[in-house]
Amino acid sequence: MTESVVHAENRARSEIAAVGKSLFDRGLTFGSTGNISVRLDDGGWLMTPTNVSMGALDPARLSRFDAKGHHVNGDAPTKEAVLHMAMYGQRQDAGAVVHLHSSHSVAVSLIEGLDPEDLLPPLTAYYVMRVGRLPLVPYMPPGDAALARAVEKLAGRHHAVLLANHGPVVAGSTLANAQFATEELEETAKLFLMLRGMSIRPLTPQQVDDLRQRFDLK
């Protein structure tokens, strides 16, 4: 690898560790839950390993995949690597994926009667801008190939999905964008739960359409 490619990979390793610690320190992930991945310039990926706290990631020990999705070095990868690969396979614009078990988002995934094609109302402009529509993926065991296939079916139309009884999977053009969208989703889920039972005033369909046109949202 050229010096510039090595430098870019080392920068990505440091960024993954920094974002993981930030998410962990703020209670958005806990124990050894959650995982982060970044697509590299050579077509491969870096991913957080299995059974490691995101608050204590070692950049040098991240799982490294080649462009064909084979684990080539670093610690053993998370069993949820298949979720990340499902997103990347359908989204050429995805430069990173964040998957958390964040409490408010998981809580929303447990509520009966919500629209499985769009779980949360457009409470804020930034939810529309960063998340858009949020479909629910039915429950399947973590790491199950069928779960990855279910994510894959939605990933071409949605960069954020919510796994029932599990948590969000969110892709972004950069790790920062994936992180910010995941955090926006969690805060909107928190607002939604706080407002349950109250009369609310979400954005109107016209206001949502205006945002989509104004910011060229897909």
mmCIF file of N, CA and C in Angstrom, residues 7 16 57 97 103 143 173 182-183 187:
data_model
loop_
_atom_site.group_PDB
_atom_site.id
_atom_site.type_symbol
_atom_site.label_atom_id
_atom_site.label_comp_id
_atom_site.label_asym_id
_atom_site.label_seq_id
_atom_site.Cartn_x
_atom_site.Cartn_y
_atom_site.Cartn_z
ATOM 1 N N HIS A 7 -1.870 6.038 5.465
ATOM 2 C CA HIS A 7 -2.249 7.182 6.305
ATOM 3 C C HIS A 7 -3.773 7.275 6.425
ATOM 4 N N ILE A 16 -12.663 5.629 14.203
ATOM 5 C CA ILE A 16 -13.567 4.613 14.737
ATOM 6 C C ILE A 16 -13.436 4.527 16.251
ATOM 7 N N LEU A 57 -11.763 0.688 22.467
ATOM 8 C CA LEU A 57 -11.283 0.117 21.216
ATOM 9 C C LEU A 57 -9.800 0.417 21.008
ATOM 10 N N VAL A 97 -21.023 2.636 8.556
ATOM 11 C CA VAL A 97 -22.269 2.132 9.139
ATOM 12 C C VAL A 97 -22.103 2.092 10.652
ATOM 13 N N SER A 103 -31.107 2.692 23.864
ATOM 14 C CA SER A 103 -32.306 2.340 24.629
ATOM 15 C C SER A 103 -33.606 2.875 24.059
ATOM 16 N N GLY A 143 -26.969 -11.844 14.111
ATOM 17 C CA GLY A 143 -26.024 -12.603 13.298
ATOM 18 C C GLY A 143 -26.663 -13.542 12.309
ATOM 19 N N SER A 173 -22.536 8.715 4.424
ATOM 20 C CA SER A 173 -21.453 8.908 3.460
ATOM 21 C C SER A 173 -20.099 8.947 4.151
ATOM 22 N N THR A 182 -27.524 8.500 13.509
ATOM 23 C CA THR A 182 -27.890 7.562 14.576
ATOM 24 C C THR A 182 -28.283 8.312 15.838
ATOM 25 N N GLU A 183 -27.540 9.360 16.168
ATOM 26 C CA GLU A 183 -27.856 10.155 17.354
ATOM 27 C C GLU A 183 -29.165 10.911 17.174
ATOM 28 N N GLU A 187 -32.439 10.542 19.628
ATOM 29 C CA GLU A 187 -33.081 11.691 20.287
ATOM 30 C C GLU A 187 -34.543 11.833 19.860
#
